[in-house]
CSV table of C-alpha atoms in Angstrom, one decimal:
chain,number,residue,atom,x,y,z
A,1,MET,CA,-5.3,-14.1,4.0
A,2,ASN,CA,-1.9,-15.8,4.5
A,3,GLN,CA,0.4,-13.6,2.6
A,4,VAL,CA,0.0,-10.9,5.2
A,5,LEU,CA,3.1,-11.4,7.3
A,6,GLU,CA,2.9,-8.4,9.6
A,7,VAL,CA,0.9,-5.6,10.4
A,8,ARG,CA,2.4,-2.3,12.3
A,9,ARG,CA,0.9,0.7,13.3
A,10,ARG,CA,3.5,3.4,14.4
A,11,ALA,CA,3.5,7.2,14.6
A,12,VAL,CA,5.3,8.8,12.0
A,13,GLY,CA,7.1,12.1,13.0
A,14,ALA,CA,5.4,12.6,16.1
A,15,ALA,CA,7.0,16.4,16.2
A,16,VAL,CA,4.7,17.0,12.7
A,17,GLY,CA,1.2,15.4,13.8
A,18,THR,CA,-0.1,12.2,15.2
A,19,GLU,CA,-1.1,10.5,11.7
A,20,ARG,CA,-0.2,7.0,11.9
A,21,VAL,CA,1.0,4.7,8.9
A,22,GLU,CA,0.1,1.2,8.8
A,23,THR,CA,2.6,-1.1,6.7
A,24,LEU,CA,1.3,-4.4,5.7
A,25,MET,CA,4.1,-6.6,4.3
A,26,LEU,CA,3.0,-9.2,2.1
A,27,GLU,CA,4.6,-12.3,0.9
A,28,GLY,CA,4.4,-15.3,-1.7
A,29,GLU,CA,2.4,-15.3,-5.0
A,30,LEU,CA,-0.6,-13.1,-4.7
A,31,SER,CA,-3.6,-14.2,-6.6
A,32,GLU,CA,-6.6,-11.9,-7.7
A,33,GLN,CA,-8.6,-13.3,-4.6
A,34,ASP,CA,-6.0,-12.6,-2.5
A,35,LEU,CA,-5.5,-8.8,-3.9
A,36,LEU,CA,-9.3,-8.5,-3.4
A,37,GLN,CA,-9.4,-9.6,0.0
A,38,LEU,CA,-6.4,-7.1,0.7
A,39,CYS,CA,-8.7,-4.3,-0.7
A,40,ASP,CA,-11.5,-5.5,1.2
A,41,GLU,CA,-9.3,-5.2,4.3
A,42,LEU,CA,-8.1,-1.7,3.2
A,43,THR,CA,-11.6,-0.6,3.1
A,44,ARG,CA,-12.7,-1.7,6.5
A,45,LYS,CA,-9.7,0.2,7.7
A,46,MET,CA,-10.4,3.4,5.7
A,47,GLN,CA,-13.8,3.2,7.3
A,48,ARG,CA,-12.0,3.0,10.9
A,49,GLY,CA,-10.3,6.2,10.3
A,50,MET,CA,-6.8,5.0,8.8
A,51,ARG,CA,-5.9,6.7,6.2
A,52,GLN,CA,-2.1,6.2,5.1
A,53,PHE,CA,-0.8,2.8,3.9
A,54,VAL,CA,2.3,1.2,2.7
A,55,LEU,CA,1.9,-2.1,1.0
A,56,ASP,CA,5.7,-3.8,1.0
A,57,PHE,CA,6.2,-6.3,-1.8
A,58,ALA,CA,9.8,-7.2,-0.9
A,59,ASP,CA,8.8,-10.9,-0.3
A,60,VAL,CA,6.0,-11.2,-3.2
A,61,GLY,CA,7.4,-13.3,-6.0
A,62,HIS,CA,4.3,-13.0,-8.2
A,63,LEU,CA,1.0,-11.1,-8.4
A,64,ASN,CA,-2.3,-11.7,-10.3
A,65,TYR,CA,-2.4,-8.3,-12.6
A,66,ARG,CA,-6.1,-8.5,-12.4
A,67,GLY,CA,-5.8,-7.6,-8.8
A,68,VAL,CA,-3.8,-4.3,-9.7
A,69,LYS,CA,-6.9,-2.2,-10.7
A,70,PRO,CA,-9.0,-2.5,-7.4
A,71,LEU,CA,-5.8,-1.7,-5.7
A,72,MET,CA,-5.6,1.5,-7.9
A,73,ALA,CA,-9.3,2.6,-6.8
A,74,ARG,CA,-8.3,1.8,-3.2
A,75,ALA,CA,-5.4,4.2,-3.5
A,76,GLU,CA,-7.9,6.8,-5.3
A,77,ALA,CA,-10.3,6.4,-2.5
A,78,PHE,CA,-7.6,6.9,0.2
A,79,ARG,CA,-6.6,10.3,-1.8
A,80,ARG,CA,-10.2,11.5,-2.1
A,81,THR,CA,-10.1,11.3,2.1
A,82,GLY,CA,-6.7,12.9,2.3
A,83,GLY,CA,-4.4,9.9,2.9
A,84,ASP,CA,-2.6,7.8,0.5
A,85,LEU,CA,-1.6,4.2,-0.5
A,86,LYS,CA,2.2,3.9,-1.6
A,87,LEU,CA,4.1,0.9,-2.6
A,88,SER,CA,7.6,-0.3,-1.4
A,89,GLY,CA,9.9,-3.2,-2.2
A,90,LEU,CA,8.6,-4.1,-5.8
A,91,SER,CA,11.1,-5.9,-7.8
A,92,PRO,CA,11.5,-5.2,-11.5
A,93,TYR,CA,9.5,-7.9,-12.4
A,94,LEU,CA,6.5,-6.9,-10.3
A,95,ALA,CA,7.0,-3.1,-11.3
A,96,ALA,CA,6.6,-4.6,-14.8
A,97,ILE,CA,3.3,-6.2,-14.0
A,98,PHE,CA,1.9,-2.9,-12.4
A,99,ARG,CA,2.8,-1.0,-15.4
A,100,ALA,CA,1.2,-3.8,-17.8
A,101,ALA,CA,-1.9,-3.5,-15.7
A,102,GLY,CA,-2.1,0.3,-16.3
A,103,ALA,CA,-0.7,1.5,-12.9
A,104,HIS,CA,2.5,3.1,-13.9
A,105,ASP,CA,1.4,6.3,-12.5
A,106,ALA,CA,-1.1,5.4,-10.1
A,107,PHE,CA,1.2,4.8,-7.0
A,108,GLU,CA,4.2,6.4,-5.2
A,109,ILE,CA,6.8,3.4,-5.3
A,110,TYR,CA,9.6,3.5,-3.0
A,111,PRO,CA,12.6,0.9,-2.7
A,112,HIS,CA,12.4,0.0,0.8
A,113,MET,CA,9.1,0.5,3.4
A,114,ASN,CA,11.0,2.8,5.4
A,115,ASP,CA,11.2,5.4,2.2
A,116,ALA,CA,7.7,5.0,1.8
A,117,ARG,CA,6.8,5.6,5.6
A,118,ALA,CA,9.1,8.7,5.7
A,119,ALA,CA,7.3,10.2,2.6
A,120,PHE,CA,4.1,10.5,4.5
A,121,ALA,CA,5.9,12.6,7.1
A,122,LEU,CA,7.8,14.8,4.5
A,123,ALA,CA,4.3,15.4,3.0
A,124,ARG,CA,3.2,17.1,6.3
A,125,ALA,CA,6.5,18.9,7.1
A,126,PRO,CA,5.8,22.4,7.8
A,127,PHE,CA,7.2,25.0,5.2
A,128,VAL,CA,9.6,27.5,6.8
């Protein structure tokens, strides 16, 4: 899948746990098949125990709306197992595609991948 530029694994907030957030930085024009391959990869990672992902769309110019519903299903699967799938870097154009595909409230969307990564740490922060 040539649209995946880089995959990073980093500890987020070592003081609040050892959970890891994996960021997938996507690029180009994503076809329905590209998004289905991405969903398959997310499923494999979930089966290996990864639960927290950020999909960064900052370098994506277009995506096929037919691939949005499978992403929604993966996000729900992650939530059922105690994880989540957050999105970052959506242009207004891509945000409109997600809304048109029925995903207007299916994902937490952040302007930058670091904001999305930080949201995982905030969700686990202990209350005082």
